Short mmCIF file of C-alpha atoms and ligand atoms in Angstrom, two decimals:
data_model
loop_
_atom_site.label_atom_id
_atom_site.label_comp_id
_atom_site.label_asym_id
_atom_site.label_seq_id
_atom_site.Cartn_x
_atom_site.Cartn_y
_atom_site.Cartn_z
CA MET A 1 10.75 -23.67 32.22
CA ALA A 2 11.52 -20.54 30.01
CA VAL A 3 9.41 -21.21 27.72
CA GLU A 4 6.10 -22.26 27.82
CA ASP A 5 3.53 -23.49 25.12
CA HIS A 6 -0.50 -23.43 26.53
CA GLY A 7 -1.94 -24.49 23.15
CA ASP A 8 -3.97 -21.08 22.57
CA LYS A 9 -0.36 -19.19 24.06
CA VAL A 10 3.27 -19.10 24.86
CA ILE A 11 4.84 -18.05 27.82
CA VAL A 12 8.07 -16.63 27.74
CA THR A 13 10.44 -16.15 31.37
CA LEU A 14 13.14 -14.91 31.95
CA ASP A 15 15.40 -17.98 33.68
CA ASN A 16 16.60 -15.61 36.15
CA ASP A 17 13.66 -13.50 37.24
CA SER A 18 10.24 -15.38 36.87
CA THR A 19 8.33 -11.60 37.25
CA THR A 20 9.87 -10.69 33.60
CA SER A 21 7.77 -12.37 31.03
CA VAL A 22 6.01 -12.17 27.74
CA THR A 23 2.19 -14.00 26.71
CA VAL A 24 1.74 -14.39 23.36
CA LEU A 25 -1.71 -15.91 21.87
CA LYS A 26 -1.20 -17.54 18.95
CA TYR A 27 -3.96 -15.71 16.82
CA GLY A 28 -2.32 -13.16 15.69
CA ALA A 29 0.79 -13.53 17.27
CA THR A 30 -0.40 -10.80 19.73
CA VAL A 31 1.52 -10.15 22.12
CA ILE A 32 -0.88 -9.59 25.49
CA SER A 33 1.69 -9.31 28.00
CA TRP A 34 4.58 -7.41 28.57
CA LYS A 35 5.71 -7.98 32.10
CA HIS A 36 8.73 -5.62 33.18
CA LYS A 37 9.47 -7.57 37.19
CA GLY A 38 6.29 -7.52 37.09
CA ASN A 39 5.02 -4.21 36.08
CA GLU A 40 2.43 -4.66 33.07
CA GLN A 41 3.45 -3.00 30.45
CA LEU A 42 1.05 -2.98 27.86
CA TRP A 43 -2.26 -2.47 27.61
CA VAL A 44 -5.41 -5.00 26.89
CA SER A 45 -9.00 -4.27 27.12
CA GLU A 46 -10.78 -6.29 29.57
CA ALA A 47 -13.23 -7.28 26.63
CA ALA A 48 -10.93 -7.41 24.06
CA LYS A 49 -11.31 -10.89 22.48
CA LEU A 50 -9.12 -13.69 22.49
CA ASP A 51 -11.03 -16.94 22.19
CA GLY A 52 -10.09 -16.43 17.74
CA SER A 53 -13.50 -13.90 17.48
CA LYS A 54 -12.28 -11.33 16.80
CA PRO A 55 -8.52 -9.00 16.69
CA VAL A 56 -7.82 -8.76 19.71
CA ARG A 57 -8.01 -5.00 21.80
CA GLY A 58 -4.65 -4.20 22.51
CA GLY A 59 -1.00 -5.87 23.65
CA ILE A 60 0.31 -5.71 20.05
CA PRO A 61 -1.67 -6.80 16.69
CA LEU A 62 0.69 -7.13 13.88
CA VAL A 63 -0.68 -5.23 10.35
CA PHE A 64 -0.45 -6.76 7.27
CA PRO A 65 -0.56 -6.37 3.63
CA ASN A 66 -2.49 -3.15 3.90
CA PHE A 67 -2.48 -0.39 7.04
CA GLY A 68 -6.10 1.15 7.30
CA LYS A 69 -7.97 0.48 4.86
CA THR A 70 -7.27 1.06 1.03
CA LYS A 71 -8.52 3.36 -1.04
CA GLU A 72 -7.55 2.63 -3.52
CA GLU A 73 -9.67 1.08 -6.28
CA SER A 74 -6.84 -0.64 -8.88
CA HIS A 75 -4.48 -1.84 -5.34
CA GLU A 76 -4.84 -5.03 -4.60
CA THR A 77 -5.19 -4.47 -1.01
CA PHE A 78 -8.30 -2.83 -1.70
CA ALA A 79 -10.57 -5.73 -1.29
CA LEU A 80 -9.18 -6.19 2.61
CA PRO A 81 -10.72 -4.97 5.61
CA GLN A 82 -8.88 -2.93 7.75
CA HIS A 83 -5.27 -3.82 8.82
CA GLY A 84 -5.37 -7.24 6.91
CA PHE A 85 -5.14 -10.14 7.79
CA ALA A 86 -2.24 -10.98 9.87
CA ARG A 87 -3.91 -9.93 13.33
CA ASN A 88 -7.33 -12.44 12.63
CA SER A 89 -4.91 -15.73 11.09
CA THR A 90 -4.09 -18.13 13.47
CA TRP A 91 0.15 -18.03 13.63
CA ASP A 92 2.35 -21.61 13.70
CA PHE A 93 4.48 -21.22 17.35
CA LEU A 94 7.69 -23.44 15.63
CA GLY A 95 9.85 -22.35 19.17
CA GLN A 96 12.24 -21.10 20.68
CA THR A 97 14.86 -20.25 18.10
CA THR A 98 17.98 -19.09 20.84
CA ALA A 99 18.77 -18.81 24.27
CA SER A 100 20.51 -15.29 24.39
CA PRO A 101 18.47 -13.08 24.08
CA LEU A 102 16.06 -15.44 24.35
CA THR A 103 13.94 -15.81 21.68
CA ILE A 104 10.01 -17.71 19.47
CA GLN A 105 9.25 -17.24 16.80
CA PHE A 106 5.62 -17.36 14.72
CA GLY A 107 5.62 -18.18 11.64
CA LEU A 108 2.63 -17.27 8.83
CA SER A 109 1.79 -18.12 5.02
CA PRO A 110 -0.63 -19.14 3.38
CA GLU A 111 -1.80 -22.10 4.51
CA GLN A 112 -1.99 -21.16 7.59
CA ALA A 113 -3.90 -17.52 6.41
CA ASN A 114 -7.23 -17.43 7.54
CA PRO A 115 -8.88 -17.89 4.28
CA GLU A 116 -12.03 -16.44 4.39
CA VAL A 117 -9.25 -13.52 4.68
CA TYR A 118 -6.70 -13.83 2.94
CA LYS A 119 -8.39 -14.74 -0.40
CA LEU A 120 -9.38 -11.35 -0.70
CA TRP A 121 -5.64 -10.25 -1.48
CA LYS A 122 -5.71 -9.83 -5.18
CA SER A 123 -2.49 -10.80 -6.91
CA LYS A 124 -0.31 -8.28 -9.62
CA SER A 125 -1.52 -10.08 -12.70
CA GLY A 126 -5.19 -9.88 -12.27
CA GLY A 127 -5.29 -14.02 -11.83
CA ASP A 128 -6.65 -16.28 -9.55
CA GLU A 129 -3.71 -17.16 -7.64
CA ASN A 130 -3.36 -15.00 -3.97
CA PRO A 131 0.22 -13.74 -3.28
CA ASP A 132 2.30 -15.96 -1.80
CA PHE A 133 4.27 -15.23 1.32
CA THR A 134 5.86 -16.38 4.69
CA LEU A 135 5.90 -13.90 7.68
CA ILE A 136 8.60 -15.79 9.84
CA TYR A 137 8.29 -13.00 13.76
CA SER A 138 10.66 -13.49 15.78
CA ILE A 139 10.08 -11.87 20.46
CA SER A 140 13.30 -11.63 22.20
CA LEU A 141 12.63 -10.65 25.89
CA LEU A 142 15.29 -9.47 27.62
CA GLU A 143 15.69 -7.73 31.14
CA ASP A 144 14.93 -4.20 29.84
CA ARG A 145 13.16 -5.14 26.75
CA ILE A 146 11.26 -7.09 24.12
CA ILE A 147 12.33 -6.93 21.25
CA THR A 148 10.03 -7.35 18.36
CA LYS A 149 10.83 -8.89 14.04
CA ILE A 150 9.35 -9.60 11.24
CA GLU A 151 10.64 -10.73 7.52
CA VAL A 152 9.39 -11.06 5.03
CA GLU A 153 9.74 -13.57 2.40
CA ASN A 154 8.26 -13.56 -0.93
CA PRO A 155 8.28 -17.48 -2.07
CA GLY A 156 6.41 -16.85 -4.96
CA LYS A 157 6.82 -16.07 -9.00
CA GLU A 158 4.83 -12.44 -8.43
CA ALA A 159 5.79 -8.88 -6.84
CA PHE A 160 3.60 -8.32 -3.85
CA GLU A 161 3.01 -4.90 -2.78
CA PHE A 162 2.14 -4.43 1.40
CA ASN A 163 2.04 -2.43 4.85
CA TRP A 164 3.48 -3.50 7.93
CA LEU A 165 2.63 -2.01 11.24
CA PHE A 166 2.84 -2.52 14.99
CA HIS A 167 0.59 -2.17 16.10
CA THR A 168 1.66 -1.43 19.78
CA TYR A 169 -1.03 -0.15 22.96
CA PHE A 170 1.39 0.61 25.27
CA ARG A 171 -0.55 1.07 29.10
CA VAL A 172 0.57 4.52 30.49
CA SER A 173 -0.96 6.45 33.71
CA ASP A 174 -2.55 8.70 32.56
CA VAL A 175 -2.28 9.68 29.11
CA GLU A 176 -2.99 13.39 30.30
CA ASP A 177 0.13 13.50 31.96
CA VAL A 178 2.93 11.80 29.11
CA VAL A 179 4.54 13.55 26.87
CA VAL A 180 6.12 11.59 23.05
CA THR A 181 9.24 12.97 21.63
CA ASN A 182 10.87 14.01 19.28
CA LEU A 183 8.12 14.19 16.36
CA THR A 184 8.38 17.65 15.83
CA ASN A 185 8.88 18.84 12.62
CA GLU A 186 8.44 15.75 11.51
CA GLN A 187 5.02 15.85 8.37
CA CYS A 188 1.87 14.11 9.18
CA TYR A 189 -1.30 13.71 8.18
CA ASP A 190 -4.14 13.55 10.48
CA GLN A 191 -6.51 10.92 9.93
CA LEU A 192 -8.61 13.36 12.06
CA LEU A 193 -8.43 16.58 9.68
CA LYS A 194 -7.65 14.23 6.72
CA THR A 195 -5.00 16.37 5.74
CA TRP A 196 -0.78 16.88 6.04
CA TYR A 197 0.77 18.79 7.99
CA THR A 198 4.52 19.40 10.18
CA GLU A 199 4.32 18.60 13.49
CA LYS A 200 5.03 21.84 15.22
CA SER A 201 4.58 20.90 19.25
CA PRO A 202 7.78 20.63 20.66
CA MET A 203 6.22 17.40 22.39
CA VAL A 204 3.13 16.14 21.72
CA ASN A 205 0.77 15.85 24.60
CA PHE A 206 -3.35 13.91 24.56
CA THR A 207 -6.27 16.52 25.42
CA GLU A 208 -8.48 14.91 22.80
CA GLU A 209 -9.17 12.18 19.98
CA PHE A 210 -5.25 11.67 18.26
CA ASP A 211 -4.29 9.80 15.20
CA ARG A 212 -1.71 10.75 12.84
CA ILE A 213 0.82 9.44 10.76
CA TYR A 214 3.92 10.90 10.84
CA LYS A 215 6.09 10.13 7.54
CA ASN A 216 9.39 8.87 7.27
CA ILE A 217 10.45 9.91 10.75
CA HIS A 218 14.89 9.35 10.51
CA PRO A 219 15.88 6.17 11.74
CA GLU A 220 17.85 7.16 14.44
CA LYS A 221 15.34 8.89 16.41
CA LEU A 222 13.84 7.43 19.23
CA LEU A 223 10.20 7.72 20.70
CA GLN A 224 9.66 8.72 24.42
CA ILE A 225 6.68 8.03 26.47
CA VAL A 226 8.26 10.90 29.09
CA LYS A 227 5.77 11.47 32.30
CA PHE A 228 6.55 14.38 34.51
CA GLY A 229 9.93 14.62 32.86
CA LYS A 230 10.87 9.94 33.41
CA VAL A 231 11.10 8.29 30.53
CA GLN A 232 8.68 5.28 30.59
CA GLN A 233 8.73 3.28 27.50
CA ASN A 234 11.41 4.14 24.10
CA ILE A 235 10.38 3.11 21.46
CA GLN A 236 13.76 2.37 18.53
CA ARG A 237 12.90 1.64 14.71
CA HIS A 238 14.64 -0.79 12.70
CA ASN A 239 13.72 -0.35 8.54
CA LEU A 240 10.62 0.97 10.11
CA PRO A 241 10.37 4.90 8.92
CA ASP A 242 6.66 5.45 9.61
CA ALA A 243 4.94 6.21 13.01
CA VAL A 244 0.99 6.36 13.93
CA VAL A 245 0.23 7.92 17.16
CA TRP A 246 -3.56 6.58 18.70
CA ASN A 247 -5.96 7.65 21.35
CA PRO A 248 -9.37 7.18 20.73
CA TRP A 249 -10.20 9.27 23.21
CA ILE A 250 -13.98 9.20 24.99
CA GLU A 251 -16.46 8.59 21.56
CA LYS A 252 -14.64 6.73 19.86
CA SER A 253 -12.93 4.15 22.47
CA GLY A 254 -17.10 4.38 23.84
CA SER A 255 -18.84 3.10 20.53
CA MET A 256 -15.79 0.42 20.30
CA ALA A 257 -17.97 -2.86 22.11
CA ASP A 258 -14.60 -4.47 23.15
CA PHE A 259 -12.49 -0.81 24.16
CA GLU A 260 -13.69 -1.58 28.80
CA PRO A 261 -13.61 -0.26 30.81
CA LYS A 262 -14.91 2.80 29.38
CA LYS A 263 -12.19 4.78 30.39
CA GLY A 264 -9.29 2.87 30.20
CA TYR A 265 -8.24 5.33 27.19
CA LEU A 266 -6.93 6.61 30.15
CA ASP A 267 -4.89 3.99 30.39
CA MET A 268 -3.10 3.69 27.41
CA LEU A 269 -1.21 5.18 24.31
CA CYS A 270 -1.18 3.50 20.46
CA ILE A 271 2.46 5.09 18.91
CA GLU A 272 2.33 1.65 15.92
CA ALA A 273 6.06 1.75 14.39
CA GLY A 274 5.98 1.01 10.49
CA HIS A 275 6.31 1.63 6.98
CA VAL A 276 2.50 2.06 6.56
CA THR A 277 2.93 5.75 4.04
CA ASP A 278 3.69 4.07 1.08
CA TYR A 279 4.53 0.10 0.25
CA VAL A 280 7.50 -2.26 0.21
CA THR A 281 7.84 -3.85 -2.94
CA LEU A 282 8.74 -7.83 -2.50
CA LYS A 283 10.30 -9.33 -5.74
CA PRO A 284 9.91 -13.67 -5.74
CA SER A 285 12.64 -14.94 -3.84
CA GLU A 286 13.37 -11.26 -2.07
CA THR A 287 13.32 -10.42 1.83
CA TRP A 288 12.51 -7.60 3.55
CA THR A 289 13.04 -7.23 7.69
CA GLY A 290 12.05 -3.98 9.93
CA SER A 291 11.69 -3.88 13.82
CA GLN A 292 11.30 -2.51 17.08
CA GLU A 293 13.13 -2.63 20.94
CA VAL A 294 11.43 -1.26 23.07
CA PHE A 295 12.82 -0.29 25.60
CA LEU A 296 12.45 0.81 29.81
CA GLY A 297 13.42 4.14 31.56
CA GLY A 298 16.39 5.92 30.73
CA GLU A 299 17.22 9.87 29.72
CA ILE A 300 15.89 12.29 27.47
CA LYS A 301 16.53 11.95 24.33
CA VAL A 302 15.96 15.49 22.39
CA GLN A 303 16.90 14.47 18.52
CA SER A 304 13.95 16.86 16.55
CA ASP A 305 16.18 18.86 14.50
CA ILE A 306 19.63 17.61 14.98
CA TYR A 307 19.08 15.79 11.29
CA SER A 308 17.79 18.63 9.89
C1 BG6 B 1 -4.90 2.76 14.14
C2 BG6 B 1 -5.72 4.06 13.27
O1 BG6 B 1 -3.58 2.45 13.56
O2 BG6 B 1 -5.95 1.86 14.29
C3 BG6 B 1 -7.14 4.24 13.68
O3 BG6 B 1 -4.18 5.43 12.92
C4 BG6 B 1 -7.84 2.78 14.19
O4 BG6 B 1 -7.85 4.72 12.54
C5 BG6 B 1 -7.17 2.23 15.34
O5 BG6 B 1 -9.24 3.50 14.83
C6 BG6 B 1 -7.54 1.24 15.40
O6 BG6 B 1 -8.41 0.14 14.88
P1 BG6 B 1 -9.31 -1.04 14.99
O7 BG6 B 1 -9.66 -1.71 13.35
O8 BG6 B 1 -8.25 -2.23 15.36
O9 BG6 B 1 -10.13 -0.77 15.37
#
């Protein structure tokens, strides 16, 4: 069977290739495995909590309605914890929606949202009610790719503002041997230096802790993880202008109890497609959609300067 509901998770397998599959935990609607022809493409910590007690350290956690910790005290998401509540709420499994491509859907609205965290999201008018929202998350598994698509709807009477991010942990070996293409000349905020600058590396590489938010990257630009001249994974973004690139390296991963093995930072790289450098405003009855397409292999595409 192509789509199996195991209670706490859903496993999707291609009909014609049982070695290609996706596993999604209902908690956080977190994709915790994507195997392509038996090869795992995502990194999940050996100490990740998969029992709903903590967001999953690895896979594809979903970040909504705030990225990081909101700094502006007046913003409605100020009281929310880092990365919001989507990744620590148990989503409804809505079932299979199409056979080709093989697609399943999950849904989250105030009824399913983790009440302890959701109640911290204030409405714009400052009233007692929390913002009303519906999230529909579609995951499609194809022979050489997965597509993750989010639709955010506002069924309420008031506008709300949000960030969205697919916090994808890619499995790489070894992160010191990979580079990421097509970020040259992009504006970035370095979360470690706490400053904005223009990325000047012809290809970004990793030799220490790395935490940068690239802003408003041209939509045509493909982000590629390349090892020794061979493309491993490609990330194509749709309506997701920003990308966060993160590796915690030795000290930071050492301080995270759910990060194992401690040398695991060498096996992972987060490339996170999203809308995070400002908020999307969604008025009543409006819908916003963003998606990422992750596919394997192919040619290196040098697009660094062609749109400037
Ligand atoms: C990244 C941020 O998106 O997420 C980092 O840029 C952060 O600053 C990382 O450390 C992990 O966050 P968390 O909440 O899962 O530990």
